[in-house]
PDB file of C-alpha atoms in Angstrom:
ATOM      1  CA  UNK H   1     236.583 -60.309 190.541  1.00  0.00           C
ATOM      2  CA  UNK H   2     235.264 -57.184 190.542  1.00  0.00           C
ATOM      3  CA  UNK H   3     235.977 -54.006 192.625  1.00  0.00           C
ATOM      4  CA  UNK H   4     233.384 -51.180 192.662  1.00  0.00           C
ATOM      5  CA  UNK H   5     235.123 -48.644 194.542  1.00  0.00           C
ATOM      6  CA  UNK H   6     234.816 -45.603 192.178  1.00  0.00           C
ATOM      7  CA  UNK H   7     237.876 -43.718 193.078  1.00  0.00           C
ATOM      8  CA  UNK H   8     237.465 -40.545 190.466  1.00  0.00           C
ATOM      9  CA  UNK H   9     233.935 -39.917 190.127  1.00  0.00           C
ATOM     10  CA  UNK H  10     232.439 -37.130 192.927  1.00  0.00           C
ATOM     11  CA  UNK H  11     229.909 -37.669 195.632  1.00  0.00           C
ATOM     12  CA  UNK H  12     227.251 -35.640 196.332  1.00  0.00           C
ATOM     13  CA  UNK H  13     227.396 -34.550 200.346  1.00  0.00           C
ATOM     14  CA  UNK H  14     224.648 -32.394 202.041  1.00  0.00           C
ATOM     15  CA  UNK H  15     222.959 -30.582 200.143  1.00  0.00           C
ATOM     16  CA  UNK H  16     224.433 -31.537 196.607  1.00  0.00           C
ATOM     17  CA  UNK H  17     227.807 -30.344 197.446  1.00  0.00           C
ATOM     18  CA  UNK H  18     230.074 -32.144 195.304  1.00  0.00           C
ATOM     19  CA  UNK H  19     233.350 -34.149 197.439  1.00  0.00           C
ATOM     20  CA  UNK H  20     236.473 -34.338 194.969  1.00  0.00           C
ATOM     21  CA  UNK H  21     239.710 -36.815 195.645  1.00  0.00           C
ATOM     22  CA  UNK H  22     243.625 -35.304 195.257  1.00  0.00           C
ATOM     23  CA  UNK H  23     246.870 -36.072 196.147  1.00  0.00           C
ATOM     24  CA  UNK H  24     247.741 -33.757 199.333  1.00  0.00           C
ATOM     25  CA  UNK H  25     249.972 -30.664 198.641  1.00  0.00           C
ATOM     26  CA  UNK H  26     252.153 -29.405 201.569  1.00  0.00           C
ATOM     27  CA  UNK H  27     249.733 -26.397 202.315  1.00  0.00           C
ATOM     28  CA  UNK H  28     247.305 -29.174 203.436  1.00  0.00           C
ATOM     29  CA  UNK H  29     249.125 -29.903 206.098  1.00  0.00           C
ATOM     30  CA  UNK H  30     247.490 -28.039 209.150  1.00  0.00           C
ATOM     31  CA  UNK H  31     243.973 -28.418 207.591  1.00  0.00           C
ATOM     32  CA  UNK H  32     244.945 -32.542 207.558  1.00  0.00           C
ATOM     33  CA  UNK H  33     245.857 -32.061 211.326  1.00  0.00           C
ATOM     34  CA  UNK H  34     242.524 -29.883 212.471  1.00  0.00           C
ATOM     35  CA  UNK H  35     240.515 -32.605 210.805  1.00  0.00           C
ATOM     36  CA  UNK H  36     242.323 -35.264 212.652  1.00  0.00           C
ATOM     37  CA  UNK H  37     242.137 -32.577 216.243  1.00  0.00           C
ATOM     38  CA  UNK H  38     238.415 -32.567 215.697  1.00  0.00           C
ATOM     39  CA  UNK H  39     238.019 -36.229 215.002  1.00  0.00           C
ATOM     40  CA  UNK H  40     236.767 -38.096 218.209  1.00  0.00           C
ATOM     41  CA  UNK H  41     238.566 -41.591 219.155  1.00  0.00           C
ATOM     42  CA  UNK H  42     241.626 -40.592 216.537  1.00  0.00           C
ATOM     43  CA  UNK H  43     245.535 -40.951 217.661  1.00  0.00           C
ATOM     44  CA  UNK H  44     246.606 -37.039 217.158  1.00  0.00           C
ATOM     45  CA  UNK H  45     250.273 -36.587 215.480  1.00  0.00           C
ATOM     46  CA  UNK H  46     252.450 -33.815 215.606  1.00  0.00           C
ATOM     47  CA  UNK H  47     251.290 -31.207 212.697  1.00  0.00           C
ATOM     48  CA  UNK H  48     254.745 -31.436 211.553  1.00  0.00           C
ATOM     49  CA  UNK H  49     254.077 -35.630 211.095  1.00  0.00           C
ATOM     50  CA  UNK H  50     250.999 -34.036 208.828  1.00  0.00           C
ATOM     51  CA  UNK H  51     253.029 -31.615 206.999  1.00  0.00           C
ATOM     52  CA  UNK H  52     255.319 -34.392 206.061  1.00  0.00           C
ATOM     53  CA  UNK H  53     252.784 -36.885 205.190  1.00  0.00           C
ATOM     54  CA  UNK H  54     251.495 -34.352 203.081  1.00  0.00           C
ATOM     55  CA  UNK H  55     254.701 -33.844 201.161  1.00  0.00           C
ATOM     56  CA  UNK H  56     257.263 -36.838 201.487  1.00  0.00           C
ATOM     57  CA  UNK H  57     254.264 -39.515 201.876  1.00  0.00           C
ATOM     58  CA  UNK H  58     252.017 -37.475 199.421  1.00  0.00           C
ATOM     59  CA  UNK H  59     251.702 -40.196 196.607  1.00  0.00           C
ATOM     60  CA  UNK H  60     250.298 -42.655 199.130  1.00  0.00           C
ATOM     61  CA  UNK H  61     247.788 -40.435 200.662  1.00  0.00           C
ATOM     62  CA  UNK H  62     244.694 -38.206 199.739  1.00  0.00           C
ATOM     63  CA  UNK H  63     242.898 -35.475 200.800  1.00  0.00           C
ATOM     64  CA  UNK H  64     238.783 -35.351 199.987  1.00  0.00           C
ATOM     65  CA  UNK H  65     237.561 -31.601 199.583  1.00  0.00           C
ATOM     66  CA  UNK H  66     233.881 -30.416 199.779  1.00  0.00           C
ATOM     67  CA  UNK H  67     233.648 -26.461 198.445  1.00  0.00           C
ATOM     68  CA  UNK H  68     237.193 -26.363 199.034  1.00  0.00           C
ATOM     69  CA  UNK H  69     237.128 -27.565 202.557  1.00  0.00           C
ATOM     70  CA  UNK H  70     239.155 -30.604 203.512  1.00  0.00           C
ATOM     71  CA  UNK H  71     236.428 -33.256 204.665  1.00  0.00           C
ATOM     72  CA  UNK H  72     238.473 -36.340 204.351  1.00  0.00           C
ATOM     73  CA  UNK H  73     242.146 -37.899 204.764  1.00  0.00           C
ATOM     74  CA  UNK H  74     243.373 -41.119 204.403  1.00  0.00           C
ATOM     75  CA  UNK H  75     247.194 -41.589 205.017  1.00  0.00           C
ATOM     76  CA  UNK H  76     249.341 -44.470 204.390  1.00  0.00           C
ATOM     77  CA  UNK H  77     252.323 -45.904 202.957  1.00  0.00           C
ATOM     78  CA  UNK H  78     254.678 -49.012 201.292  1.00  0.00           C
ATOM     79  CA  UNK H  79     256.810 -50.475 203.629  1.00  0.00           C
ATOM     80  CA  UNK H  80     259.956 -50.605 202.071  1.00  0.00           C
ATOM     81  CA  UNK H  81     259.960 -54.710 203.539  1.00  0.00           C
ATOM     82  CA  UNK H  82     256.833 -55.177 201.813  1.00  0.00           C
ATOM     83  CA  UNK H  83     256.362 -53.685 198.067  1.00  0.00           C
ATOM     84  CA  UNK H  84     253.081 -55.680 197.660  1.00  0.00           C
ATOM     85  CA  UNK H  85     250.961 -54.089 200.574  1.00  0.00           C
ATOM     86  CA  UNK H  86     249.766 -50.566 201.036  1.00  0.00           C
ATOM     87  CA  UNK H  87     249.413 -49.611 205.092  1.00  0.00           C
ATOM     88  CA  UNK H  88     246.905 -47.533 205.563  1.00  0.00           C
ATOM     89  CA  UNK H  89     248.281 -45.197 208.121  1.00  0.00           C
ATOM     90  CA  UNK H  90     244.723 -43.625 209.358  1.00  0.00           C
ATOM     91  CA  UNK H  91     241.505 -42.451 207.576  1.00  0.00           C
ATOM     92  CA  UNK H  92     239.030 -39.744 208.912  1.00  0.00           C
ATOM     93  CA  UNK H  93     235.898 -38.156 207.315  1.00  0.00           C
ATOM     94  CA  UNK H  94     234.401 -35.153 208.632  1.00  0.00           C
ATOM     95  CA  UNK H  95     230.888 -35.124 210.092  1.00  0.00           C
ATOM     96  CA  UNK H  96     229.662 -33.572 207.202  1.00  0.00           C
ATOM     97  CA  UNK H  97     230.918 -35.889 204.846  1.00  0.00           C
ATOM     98  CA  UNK H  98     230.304 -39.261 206.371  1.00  0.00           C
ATOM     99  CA  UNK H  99     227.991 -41.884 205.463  1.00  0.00           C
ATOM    100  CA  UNK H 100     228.730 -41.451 201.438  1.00  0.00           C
ATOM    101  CA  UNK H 101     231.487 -43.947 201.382  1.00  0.00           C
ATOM    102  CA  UNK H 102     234.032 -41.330 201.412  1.00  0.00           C
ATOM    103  CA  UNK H 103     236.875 -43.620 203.385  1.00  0.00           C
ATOM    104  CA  UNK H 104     236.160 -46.265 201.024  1.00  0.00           C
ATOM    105  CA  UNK H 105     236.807 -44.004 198.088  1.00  0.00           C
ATOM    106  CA  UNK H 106     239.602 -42.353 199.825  1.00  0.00           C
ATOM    107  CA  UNK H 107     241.544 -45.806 199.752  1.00  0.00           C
ATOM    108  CA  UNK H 108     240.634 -46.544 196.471  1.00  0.00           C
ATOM    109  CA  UNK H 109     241.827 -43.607 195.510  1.00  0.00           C
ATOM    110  CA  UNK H 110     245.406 -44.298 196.508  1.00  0.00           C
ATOM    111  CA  UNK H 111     245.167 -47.503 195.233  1.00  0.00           C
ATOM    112  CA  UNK H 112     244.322 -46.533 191.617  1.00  0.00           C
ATOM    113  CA  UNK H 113     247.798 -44.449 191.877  1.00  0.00           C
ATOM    114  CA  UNK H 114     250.584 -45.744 189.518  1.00  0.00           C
ATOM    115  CA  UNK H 115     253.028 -46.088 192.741  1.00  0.00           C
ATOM    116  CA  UNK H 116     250.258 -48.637 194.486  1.00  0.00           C
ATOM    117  CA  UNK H 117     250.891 -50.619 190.971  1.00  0.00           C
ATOM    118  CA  UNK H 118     252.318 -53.490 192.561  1.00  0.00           C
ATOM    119  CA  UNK H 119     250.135 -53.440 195.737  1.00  0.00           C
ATOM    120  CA  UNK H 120     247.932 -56.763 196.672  1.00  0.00           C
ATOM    121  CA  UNK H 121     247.462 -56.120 199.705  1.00  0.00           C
ATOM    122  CA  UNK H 122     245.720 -53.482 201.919  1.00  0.00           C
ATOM    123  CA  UNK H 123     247.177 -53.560 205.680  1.00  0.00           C
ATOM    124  CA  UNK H 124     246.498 -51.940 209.279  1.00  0.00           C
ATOM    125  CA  UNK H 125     246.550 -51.771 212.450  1.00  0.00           C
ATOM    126  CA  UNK H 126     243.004 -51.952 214.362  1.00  0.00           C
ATOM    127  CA  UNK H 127     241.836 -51.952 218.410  1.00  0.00           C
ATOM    128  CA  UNK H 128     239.573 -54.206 219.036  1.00  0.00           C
ATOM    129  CA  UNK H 129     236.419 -51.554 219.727  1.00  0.00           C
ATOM    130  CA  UNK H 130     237.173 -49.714 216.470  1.00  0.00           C
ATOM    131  CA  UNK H 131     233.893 -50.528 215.052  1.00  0.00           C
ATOM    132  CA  UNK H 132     233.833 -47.868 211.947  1.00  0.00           C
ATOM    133  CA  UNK H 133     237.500 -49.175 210.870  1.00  0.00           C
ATOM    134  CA  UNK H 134     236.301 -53.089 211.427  1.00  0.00           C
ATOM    135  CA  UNK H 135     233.577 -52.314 208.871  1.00  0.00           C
ATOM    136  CA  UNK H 136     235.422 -50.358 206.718  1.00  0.00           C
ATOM    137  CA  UNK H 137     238.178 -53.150 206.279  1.00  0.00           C
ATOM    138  CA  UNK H 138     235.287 -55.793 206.372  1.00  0.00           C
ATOM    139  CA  UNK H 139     233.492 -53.809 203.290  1.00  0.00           C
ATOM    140  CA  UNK H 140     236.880 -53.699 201.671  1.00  0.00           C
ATOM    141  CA  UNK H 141     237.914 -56.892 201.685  1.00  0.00           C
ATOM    142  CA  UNK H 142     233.970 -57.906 200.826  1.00  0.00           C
ATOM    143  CA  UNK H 143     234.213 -55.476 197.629  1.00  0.00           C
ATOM    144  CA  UNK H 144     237.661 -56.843 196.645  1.00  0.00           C
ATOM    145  CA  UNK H 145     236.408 -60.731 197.268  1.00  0.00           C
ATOM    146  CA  UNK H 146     239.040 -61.603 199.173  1.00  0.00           C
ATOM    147  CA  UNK H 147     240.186 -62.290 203.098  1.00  0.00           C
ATOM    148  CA  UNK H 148     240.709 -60.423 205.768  1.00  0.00           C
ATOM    149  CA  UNK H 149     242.911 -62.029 208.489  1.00  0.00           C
ATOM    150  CA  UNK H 150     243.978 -59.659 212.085  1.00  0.00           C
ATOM    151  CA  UNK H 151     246.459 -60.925 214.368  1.00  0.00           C
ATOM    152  CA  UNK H 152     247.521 -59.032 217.477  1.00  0.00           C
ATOM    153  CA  UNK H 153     250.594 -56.515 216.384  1.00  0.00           C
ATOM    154  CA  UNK H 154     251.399 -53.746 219.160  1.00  0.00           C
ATOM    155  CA  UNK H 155     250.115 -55.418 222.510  1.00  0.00           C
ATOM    156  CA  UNK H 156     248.805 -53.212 225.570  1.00  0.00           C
ATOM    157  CA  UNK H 157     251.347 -55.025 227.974  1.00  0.00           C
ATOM    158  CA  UNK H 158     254.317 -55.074 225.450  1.00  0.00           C
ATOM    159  CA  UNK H 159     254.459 -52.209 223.329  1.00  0.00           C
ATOM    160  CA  UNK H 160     251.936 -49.940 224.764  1.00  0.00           C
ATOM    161  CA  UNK H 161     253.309 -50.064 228.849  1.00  0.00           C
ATOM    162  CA  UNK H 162     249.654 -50.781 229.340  1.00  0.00           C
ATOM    163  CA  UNK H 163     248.628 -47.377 228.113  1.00  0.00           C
ATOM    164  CA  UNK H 164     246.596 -47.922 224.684  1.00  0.00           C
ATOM    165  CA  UNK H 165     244.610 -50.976 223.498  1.00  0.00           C
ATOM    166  CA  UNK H 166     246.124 -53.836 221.545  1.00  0.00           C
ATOM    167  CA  UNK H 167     246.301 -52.800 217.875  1.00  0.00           C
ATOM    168  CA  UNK H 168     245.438 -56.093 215.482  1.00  0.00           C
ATOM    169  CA  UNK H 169     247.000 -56.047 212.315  1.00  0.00           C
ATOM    170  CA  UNK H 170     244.464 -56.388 209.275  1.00  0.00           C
ATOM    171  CA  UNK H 171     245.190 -57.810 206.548  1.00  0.00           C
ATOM    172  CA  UNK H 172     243.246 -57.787 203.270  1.00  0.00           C
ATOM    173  CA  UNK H 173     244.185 -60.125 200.014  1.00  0.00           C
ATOM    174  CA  UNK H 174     245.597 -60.914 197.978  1.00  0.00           C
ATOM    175  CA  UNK H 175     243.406 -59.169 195.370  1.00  0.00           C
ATOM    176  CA  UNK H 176     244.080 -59.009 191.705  1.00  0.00           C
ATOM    177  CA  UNK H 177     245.376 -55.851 189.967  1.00  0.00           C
ATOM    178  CA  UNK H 178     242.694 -55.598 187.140  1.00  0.00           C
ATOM    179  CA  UNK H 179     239.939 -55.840 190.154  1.00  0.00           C
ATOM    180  CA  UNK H 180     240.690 -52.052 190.946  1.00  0.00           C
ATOM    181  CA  UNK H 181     238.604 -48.897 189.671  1.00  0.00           C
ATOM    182  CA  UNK H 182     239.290 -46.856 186.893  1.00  0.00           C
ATOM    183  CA  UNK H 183     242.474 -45.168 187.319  1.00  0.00           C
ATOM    184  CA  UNK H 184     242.780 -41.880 189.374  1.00  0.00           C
ATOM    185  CA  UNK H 185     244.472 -38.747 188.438  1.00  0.00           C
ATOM    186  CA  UNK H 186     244.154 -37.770 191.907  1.00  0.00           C
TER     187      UNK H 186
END
């Protein structure tokens, strides 16, 4: 199997401005949270959810900075219930940065981490109109020649009082360790 998801090594964004991967520091929490603000079609969280993602949660997320500008977040965690699955929380990518792969990388990224060293699977939740995140998963699970199943998980009716879409759970594995890109510093 082989993964080519190059976690470490920078992108080039408009005009040759170089995009670098690192683990979020707590400063980088109210520059996660005006990304997100400015980020049409994504669920908004308290900035105090992003300041803690960005400290307690900070091992299983990354930031993606372009002339030190955050241009990219991907957050996510290890359910305590499951050890061998990283949830990916949510992923944006600035205007300015998109259509590089950076969401892709941003995933990797976390991945590569020593504390995703037992992960084989990649899990989320998805509505069904989320085109970007179905091909994002889809290009995953593709790179990582594997599956990806979805199932329904929150339901409109009975978790969302009929106020938000169905969220399917995604599910991508399992995938073998050794498949994954050169380890990260980030």
């Amino acid at each position: 199997m082989n993964m080519q998801l190059t976690a470490i090594t920078p992108i080039k964004g408009k005009a040759d401005q170089k995009i670098s991967i690192r683990t979020p520091r707590r400063e980088d929490g109210s520059d996660v949270w005006q990304l997100i603000k400015n980020t049409a079609k994504l669920d908004d969280n308290s900035m105090y959810c992003n300041l803690l993602q960005c400290t307690h949660f900070a091992s299983t997320c990354a930031v993606a900075e372009m002339d030190g500008e955050i241009v990219g977040w991907v957050s996510g965690y290890i359910p305590p219930e499951d050890p061998e699955a990283y949830f990916v929380w949510q992923v944006c990518v600035d205007a300015k940065a998109r259509g590089k792969g950076l969401a892709k990388r941003l995933i990797a990224a976390v991945l590569a981490r020593k504390v995703c060293g037992n992960v084989t699977h990649v899990k989320s939740t998805i509505t069904s109109d989320n085109k970007a995140s179905w091909a994002l998963f889809g290009s995953i699970a593709e790179t990582l020649e594997t599956e990806l199943s979805r199932k329904p998980h929150f339901t409109r009716d009975d978790h969302f009082a009929g106020l938000h879409d169905t969220e399917f759970l995604v599910t991508i594995g399992p995938f073998e360790r050794e498949a994954l890109p050169v380890r990260s510093a980030a």
